[in-house]
Structures are given as structure tokens and as C-alpha cells.
Amino acid sequence: MTFKDLINEGKNQFVKETILSDEFMEILKKNVEPMDTLMAYYRCAIMEVETKFKVLNEQFSLEYDRNPIEGIKSRIKSVESLAKKVRDKNIPMTIQSIEENITDIAGVRVICAFPEDIYMLADCLLQQDDITLIQKKDYIQNPKPGGYRSLHLIVSVPIFLKNEKRNMKVEVQLRTIAMDFWASLEHKLRYKKKIPPQAADELAVELKDCALQSAKLDQRMQDIRNRLSEFE
Ligand code: 0O2
């Protein structure tokens, strides 16, 4: 038997005794099940918030013959990205601590045509008596240094289960089509690892300029709509 064979045999033995052991399987089962349940609750919370926005859109369509919402994109944070955040925040990897400290596991992104609709929809949501505002970050009034704009709300929304009511946190991001276009492009570039530093700096300047231009465009389109509505 060669040294390599010996190492491989040792590895196989280790896997059998640890990763495939009954005790390890038991630990896995104990932790995976509650995590799956928690993720299902977050999916329900997304459904609740999505429905609230869809109802508002429907009402505006009926009453004013216009749709303030262009689209809704929702997502649940992946387990990998969640684990990374838990590690970076240095918090315990327990269900309770995850629920308390991570506020963006459930994310609902609402895309509007006009900036004023963002604030109108946010107000309508926050007026609802089952919604509690936990945090508000207005990156439209105060854009991030790179140029990012959006209105972020962390809200708590109840989900009704068979025998209990559970309040779940949802991150709502409201933005215009232009803000969304900018953020999607910037996000893609940020994750491209092979951009040389000089090109990255140039792109950051270019992106900042695009953010300023798109903010101006949003404002001009808003002004046009306001002027048009004077004639209605
Ligand atoms: P993903 O994949 O979109 O979920 P926190 O999340 O509270 O620990 P922070 O920075 O205080 O961190 O939260 P903040 O500012 O509310 O932003 C969180 C989310 O907003 C991000 O989630 C992005 O979706 C979006 N965002 C914030 N800043 C930028 C930006 O400069 N560019 C782009 N494209 N998006 C941004 P994640 O978890 O980073 O990513």
C-alpha cells in the first residue's frame, strides 16, 4: 500500500466516523429542520407584503386609471449569503439570533416609474395597522457615495399560522426604473473580480455620473407627469 492509499483510507474512515455518523446526522436533522421552517415563514412574509403592494396597485388602477408599480421582485437570502452575514456580524448561528439580528432575509423590491410614487406607496404601506416600521433608510434624499439611490424600509409583518401569529421582518426596497437599472449594473460590476484597479476607478467615476444623470432624468419625468396631471 502506498502512502497516498494510506491517506485516502484514513480520509474515508474519517468521513464514515464523523460526517456519516449517526450523531452527526442527528445534529444535522435538528438544525436543518428549524432553518427550513424559518425560511418558509420568511416566504410567507414576502407573500403578505407582495399582496399589500398588489392591492394598492389595483386600487390606484381602479380609482385613478394608473399603476404606480411597474414590477415587484422578491427574494429570500441564500443560506450561503446568510451564513456569511452571520459570520461577518459575529453573532451566534442560532435561529433566535438570526431572527433578531438579520433583517434582510426576506426582501421585496418594488419598482415604480416615478419618485413621488415611491413615497406615496411607502406611506400607504406604513399606515396599515398590521405593519410596524423598524428602520427607514432614505438613499434617495441621501444617496450613497457611489451613487446608489433607493428607499429602504425594514418592516415587521404578521403571518398567521394554524395556531399562532408570528411577526416577521421584511426588507422593502422601493426604487424607480432608473434607480433599479443603475443598481443592477453596479451590482454586476462589483462582483466582477477581474477588473484591474485603474479600470475599476474609472468605472466608479462613470457610474457616479450615470447616477447623477438618472436622478435628473427621474426628476424631469416626474415634472412632466405633474404637468400632464394638471390637464386631467
Ligand atoms: P443583496 O444581494 O441585494 O441582498 P446591512 O444589510 O444592514 O447589514 P447595510 O449596508 O447597512 O447593511 O444595508 P443597506 O444600506 O440597507 O443595504 C442593503 C441592500 O441594499 C443590499 O443588500 C443591496 O441590495 C442594496 N444596496 C445597498 N447599497 C448598494 C449599492 O451601493 N449598490 C447596489 N447595487 N445595491 C446596494 P446586499 O445584502 O448587499 O445584497
CSV table of C-alpha atoms and ligand atoms in Angstrom, one decimal:
chain,number,residue,atom,x,y,z
A,1,MET,CA,0.0,0.0,0.0
A,2,THR,CA,1.4,3.4,-1.0
A,3,PHE,CA,1.4,6.5,1.3
A,4,LYS,CA,-1.3,8.1,-0.9
A,5,ASP,CA,-3.6,5.0,-0.4
A,6,LEU,CA,-3.0,5.2,3.3
A,7,ILE,CA,-4.1,8.8,3.3
A,8,ASN,CA,-7.2,8.1,1.3
A,9,GLU,CA,-8.1,5.2,3.5
A,10,GLY,CA,-7.7,7.5,6.5
A,11,LYS,CA,-9.9,10.1,4.9
A,12,ASN,CA,-12.7,7.6,4.1
A,13,GLN,CA,-12.6,6.3,7.7
A,14,PHE,CA,-12.8,9.9,9.0
A,15,VAL,CA,-15.8,10.6,6.7
A,16,LYS,CA,-17.6,7.4,7.9
A,17,GLU,CA,-16.9,8.1,11.6
A,18,THR,CA,-17.8,11.9,11.5
A,19,ILE,CA,-19.8,13.2,8.6
A,20,LEU,CA,-21.7,10.0,8.1
A,21,SER,CA,-22.0,9.1,11.7
A,22,ASP,CA,-25.5,8.7,13.3
A,23,GLU,CA,-24.7,11.5,15.8
A,24,PHE,CA,-23.7,14.0,13.0
A,25,MET,CA,-26.9,13.1,11.0
A,26,GLU,CA,-28.9,13.7,14.2
A,27,ILE,CA,-27.3,17.2,14.7
A,28,LEU,CA,-27.9,18.0,11.0
A,29,LYS,CA,-31.6,17.0,11.2
A,30,LYS,CA,-32.0,19.0,14.4
A,31,ASN,CA,-30.6,22.2,12.8
A,32,VAL,CA,-31.8,21.8,9.2
A,33,GLU,CA,-35.5,21.4,10.1
A,34,PRO,CA,-35.9,24.6,12.1
A,35,MET,CA,-33.9,26.5,9.5
A,36,ASP,CA,-36.2,25.2,6.7
A,37,THR,CA,-39.2,26.2,8.8
A,38,LEU,CA,-37.8,29.7,9.4
A,39,MET,CA,-37.2,30.2,5.7
A,40,ALA,CA,-40.8,29.1,5.0
A,41,TYR,CA,-42.0,31.7,7.4
A,42,TYR,CA,-40.0,34.3,5.6
A,43,ARG,CA,-41.5,33.2,2.3
A,44,CYS,CA,-45.0,33.7,3.8
A,45,ALA,CA,-44.0,37.2,5.0
A,46,ILE,CA,-42.9,38.0,1.4
A,47,MET,CA,-46.3,36.9,0.1
A,48,GLU,CA,-48.1,39.1,2.7
A,49,VAL,CA,-46.1,42.2,1.7
A,50,GLU,CA,-46.3,41.5,-2.0
A,51,THR,CA,-50.1,41.2,-1.7
A,52,LYS,CA,-50.3,44.5,0.1
A,53,PHE,CA,-48.5,46.2,-2.8
A,54,LYS,CA,-50.6,44.4,-5.4
A,55,VAL,CA,-53.8,45.5,-3.6
A,56,LEU,CA,-52.6,49.2,-3.6
A,57,ASN,CA,-51.7,48.9,-7.3
A,58,GLU,CA,-55.1,47.5,-8.1
A,59,GLN,CA,-56.9,50.3,-6.1
A,60,PHE,CA,-54.9,53.0,-8.0
A,61,SER,CA,-55.7,51.4,-11.3
A,62,LEU,CA,-59.4,51.4,-10.5
A,63,GLU,CA,-59.6,54.9,-8.9
A,64,TYR,CA,-57.1,56.9,-10.9
A,65,ASP,CA,-56.6,54.7,-14.0
A,66,ARG,CA,-52.8,54.3,-13.5
A,67,ASN,CA,-50.5,51.8,-12.0
A,68,PRO,CA,-47.8,53.2,-9.6
A,69,ILE,CA,-46.0,49.9,-9.6
A,70,GLU,CA,-44.1,48.8,-12.6
A,71,GLY,CA,-42.9,45.5,-11.1
A,72,ILE,CA,-42.2,43.6,-7.9
A,73,LYS,CA,-39.1,41.4,-7.4
A,74,SER,CA,-38.8,39.3,-4.3
A,75,ARG,CA,-36.0,37.1,-2.9
A,76,ILE,CA,-35.1,35.0,0.1
A,77,LYS,CA,-31.5,35.3,1.1
A,78,SER,CA,-29.5,32.2,0.2
A,79,VAL,CA,-28.2,30.1,3.1
A,80,GLU,CA,-24.6,30.8,2.0
A,81,SER,CA,-25.1,34.5,2.0
A,82,LEU,CA,-26.9,34.3,5.3
A,83,ALA,CA,-24.1,32.3,6.9
A,84,LYS,CA,-21.6,34.9,5.6
A,85,LYS,CA,-23.6,37.7,7.2
A,86,VAL,CA,-23.8,35.8,10.5
A,87,ARG,CA,-20.0,35.3,10.4
A,88,ASP,CA,-19.3,39.0,9.5
A,89,LYS,CA,-21.6,40.3,12.2
A,90,ASN,CA,-20.1,37.9,14.6
A,91,ILE,CA,-23.5,36.7,16.0
A,92,PRO,CA,-24.4,33.2,17.2
A,93,MET,CA,-25.6,30.8,14.5
A,94,THR,CA,-28.9,30.2,16.2
A,95,ILE,CA,-32.5,30.7,14.9
A,96,GLN,CA,-33.3,33.3,17.6
A,97,SER,CA,-30.2,35.3,16.9
A,98,ILE,CA,-30.7,35.2,13.1
A,99,GLU,CA,-34.3,36.4,13.5
A,100,GLU,CA,-33.3,39.2,15.8
A,101,ASN,CA,-30.2,40.4,14.0
A,102,ILE,CA,-30.6,39.8,10.3
A,103,THR,CA,-33.2,42.0,8.9
A,104,ASP,CA,-32.9,41.3,5.1
A,105,ILE,CA,-33.6,37.5,4.9
A,106,ALA,CA,-36.9,38.4,3.1
A,107,GLY,CA,-36.6,41.1,0.5
A,108,VAL,CA,-39.3,42.7,-1.6
A,109,ARG,CA,-38.2,45.2,-4.3
A,110,VAL,CA,-40.9,47.5,-5.6
A,111,ILE,CA,-40.1,49.3,-8.9
A,112,CYS,CA,-42.0,52.5,-9.7
A,113,ALA,CA,-42.0,54.8,-12.7
A,114,PHE,CA,-41.9,58.0,-10.7
A,115,PRO,CA,-40.1,59.0,-7.5
A,116,GLU,CA,-43.2,60.5,-5.9
A,117,ASP,CA,-44.9,57.1,-6.1
A,118,ILE,CA,-42.2,55.6,-4.0
A,119,TYR,CA,-43.0,57.9,-1.1
A,120,MET,CA,-46.8,57.5,-1.7
A,121,LEU,CA,-46.6,53.7,-1.6
A,122,ALA,CA,-44.3,53.7,1.4
A,123,ASP,CA,-46.8,55.9,3.3
A,124,CYS,CA,-49.7,53.6,2.3
A,125,LEU,CA,-47.8,50.6,3.5
A,126,LEU,CA,-46.8,52.1,6.8
A,127,GLN,CA,-50.3,53.3,7.5
A,128,GLN,CA,-51.6,49.7,7.6
A,129,ASP,CA,-52.3,48.7,11.2
A,130,ASP,CA,-50.5,45.4,11.0
A,131,ILE,CA,-47.3,46.9,9.7
A,132,THR,CA,-44.6,48.1,12.1
A,133,LEU,CA,-41.7,50.2,10.8
A,134,ILE,CA,-38.4,49.0,12.3
A,135,GLN,CA,-36.0,51.1,10.2
A,136,LYS,CA,-36.1,53.5,7.4
A,137,LYS,CA,-33.1,54.5,5.2
A,138,ASP,CA,-33.7,57.1,2.6
A,139,TYR,CA,-30.9,56.8,0.0
A,140,ILE,CA,-33.0,58.9,-2.4
A,141,GLN,CA,-32.7,62.0,-0.2
A,142,ASN,CA,-29.2,60.9,0.9
A,143,PRO,CA,-27.6,58.8,-1.9
A,144,LYS,CA,-24.7,56.5,-1.0
A,145,PRO,CA,-21.3,57.9,-2.0
A,146,GLY,CA,-21.1,55.6,-5.0
A,147,GLY,CA,-24.5,57.0,-6.3
A,148,TYR,CA,-26.9,54.3,-5.1
A,149,ARG,CA,-30.4,55.5,-4.6
A,150,SER,CA,-33.5,53.7,-3.2
A,151,LEU,CA,-35.8,53.9,-0.2
A,152,HIS,CA,-35.3,51.1,2.3
A,153,LEU,CA,-37.8,50.1,4.9
A,154,ILE,CA,-37.4,47.3,7.4
A,155,VAL,CA,-40.9,46.3,8.5
A,156,SER,CA,-42.5,43.7,10.7
A,157,VAL,CA,-45.5,41.9,9.3
A,158,PRO,CA,-47.6,39.2,10.9
A,159,ILE,CA,-48.1,35.8,9.3
A,160,PHE,CA,-51.0,33.7,10.5
A,161,LEU,CA,-50.2,30.0,11.1
A,162,LYS,CA,-52.5,27.2,12.3
A,163,ASN,CA,-52.3,28.1,15.9
A,164,GLU,CA,-50.1,31.1,16.1
A,165,LYS,CA,-49.3,34.6,14.8
A,166,ARG,CA,-45.7,35.3,14.0
A,167,ASN,CA,-44.2,38.7,13.3
A,168,MET,CA,-41.6,38.5,10.6
A,169,LYS,CA,-39.1,41.1,9.3
A,170,VAL,CA,-39.1,42.1,5.7
A,171,GLU,CA,-36.7,44.5,3.9
A,172,VAL,CA,-38.7,46.6,1.3
A,173,GLN,CA,-36.6,48.4,-1.2
A,174,LEU,CA,-38.6,51.0,-3.3
A,175,ARG,CA,-36.9,52.5,-6.4
A,176,THR,CA,-37.7,53.9,-9.8
A,177,ILE,CA,-36.9,52.0,-13.0
A,178,ALA,CA,-33.8,54.2,-13.5
A,179,MET,CA,-32.6,53.5,-9.9
A,180,ASP,CA,-33.1,49.8,-10.5
A,181,PHE,CA,-31.3,49.8,-13.8
A,182,TRP,CA,-28.3,51.6,-12.2
A,183,ALA,CA,-28.2,49.4,-9.1
A,184,SER,CA,-28.4,46.2,-11.2
A,185,LEU,CA,-25.5,47.3,-13.4
A,186,GLU,CA,-23.4,48.5,-10.5
A,187,HIS,CA,-24.1,45.2,-8.6
A,188,LYS,CA,-22.9,43.2,-11.6
A,189,LEU,CA,-19.7,45.2,-11.9
A,190,ARG,CA,-19.0,45.0,-8.2
A,191,TYR,CA,-18.9,41.2,-8.4
A,192,LYS,CA,-16.6,41.1,-11.4
A,193,LYS,CA,-13.4,40.2,-9.8
A,194,LYS,CA,-11.0,40.6,-12.7
A,195,ILE,CA,-11.4,44.3,-13.3
A,196,PRO,CA,-7.9,46.0,-13.0
A,197,PRO,CA,-7.8,48.7,-10.3
A,198,GLN,CA,-7.4,51.6,-12.7
A,199,ALA,CA,-10.4,50.5,-14.8
A,200,ALA,CA,-12.4,49.9,-11.6
A,201,ASP,CA,-11.7,53.5,-10.6
A,202,GLU,CA,-12.7,54.9,-14.0
A,203,LEU,CA,-15.9,52.8,-13.9
A,204,ALA,CA,-16.8,54.1,-10.5
A,205,VAL,CA,-16.5,57.7,-11.7
A,206,GLU,CA,-18.6,56.9,-14.8
A,207,LEU,CA,-21.2,55.1,-12.6
A,208,LYS,CA,-21.4,58.1,-10.2
A,209,ASP,CA,-22.0,60.3,-13.2
A,210,CYS,CA,-24.7,58.0,-14.5
A,211,ALA,CA,-26.4,58.0,-11.1
A,212,LEU,CA,-26.5,61.8,-11.2
A,213,GLN,CA,-27.9,61.8,-14.7
A,214,SER,CA,-30.5,59.2,-13.9
A,215,ALA,CA,-31.6,61.3,-10.8
A,216,LYS,CA,-32.1,64.3,-13.1
A,217,LEU,CA,-34.0,62.1,-15.6
A,218,ASP,CA,-36.3,60.8,-12.8
A,219,GLN,CA,-37.0,64.4,-11.7
A,220,ARG,CA,-37.7,65.6,-15.3
A,221,MET,CA,-40.1,62.6,-15.9
A,222,GLN,CA,-41.8,63.4,-12.6
A,223,ASP,CA,-42.2,67.1,-13.6
A,224,ILE,CA,-43.7,66.0,-17.0
A,225,ARG,CA,-46.2,63.8,-15.2
A,226,ASN,CA,-47.1,66.5,-12.8
A,227,ARG,CA,-47.7,69.0,-15.6
A,228,LEU,CA,-49.8,66.4,-17.5
A,229,SER,CA,-51.9,65.8,-14.5
A,230,GLU,CA,-52.8,69.5,-14.3
A,231,PHE,CA,-54.7,69.0,-17.6
A,232,GLU,CA,-56.7,66.0,-16.3
B,1,0O2,P1,-28.5,41.7,-2.0
B,1,0O2,O1,-27.9,40.5,-2.8
B,1,0O2,O2,-29.2,42.7,-2.9
B,1,0O2,O3,-29.4,41.3,-0.9
B,1,0O2,P2,-27.0,45.5,6.3
B,1,0O2,O4,-27.7,44.7,5.2
B,1,0O2,O5,-28.0,46.3,7.1
B,1,0O2,O6,-26.0,44.7,7.1
B,1,0O2,P3,-26.3,48.0,5.1
B,1,0O2,O7,-25.3,48.4,4.0
B,1,0O2,O8,-26.5,48.9,6.2
B,1,0O2,O9,-26.1,46.5,5.5
B,1,0O2,O10,-27.8,47.8,4.4
B,1,0O2,P4,-28.4,48.8,3.4
B,1,0O2,O11,-27.6,50.0,3.2
B,1,0O2,O12,-29.8,48.9,3.8
B,1,0O2,O13,-28.3,47.9,2.0
B,1,0O2,C1,-28.7,46.6,1.9
B,1,0O2,C2,-29.1,46.3,0.5
B,1,0O2,O14,-29.3,47.4,-0.3
B,1,0O2,C3,-28.0,45.5,-0.3
B,1,0O2,O15,-28.2,44.2,0.0
B,1,0O2,C4,-28.4,45.8,-1.7
B,1,0O2,O16,-29.5,45.1,-2.2
B,1,0O2,C5,-28.8,47.3,-1.6
B,1,0O2,N1,-27.6,48.2,-1.7
B,1,0O2,C6,-27.1,49.0,-0.8
B,1,0O2,N2,-26.1,49.7,-1.2
B,1,0O2,C7,-26.0,49.4,-2.5
B,1,0O2,C8,-25.1,49.8,-3.6
B,1,0O2,O17,-24.2,50.7,-3.4
B,1,0O2,N3,-25.2,49.3,-4.8
B,1,0O2,C9,-26.2,48.3,-5.1
B,1,0O2,N4,-26.2,47.8,-6.3
B,1,0O2,N5,-27.0,47.9,-4.1
B,1,0O2,C10,-26.9,48.4,-2.9
B,1,0O2,P5,-27.0,43.1,-0.1
B,1,0O2,O18,-27.1,42.2,1.0
B,1,0O2,O19,-25.7,43.8,-0.2
B,1,0O2,O20,-27.2,42.4,-1.4
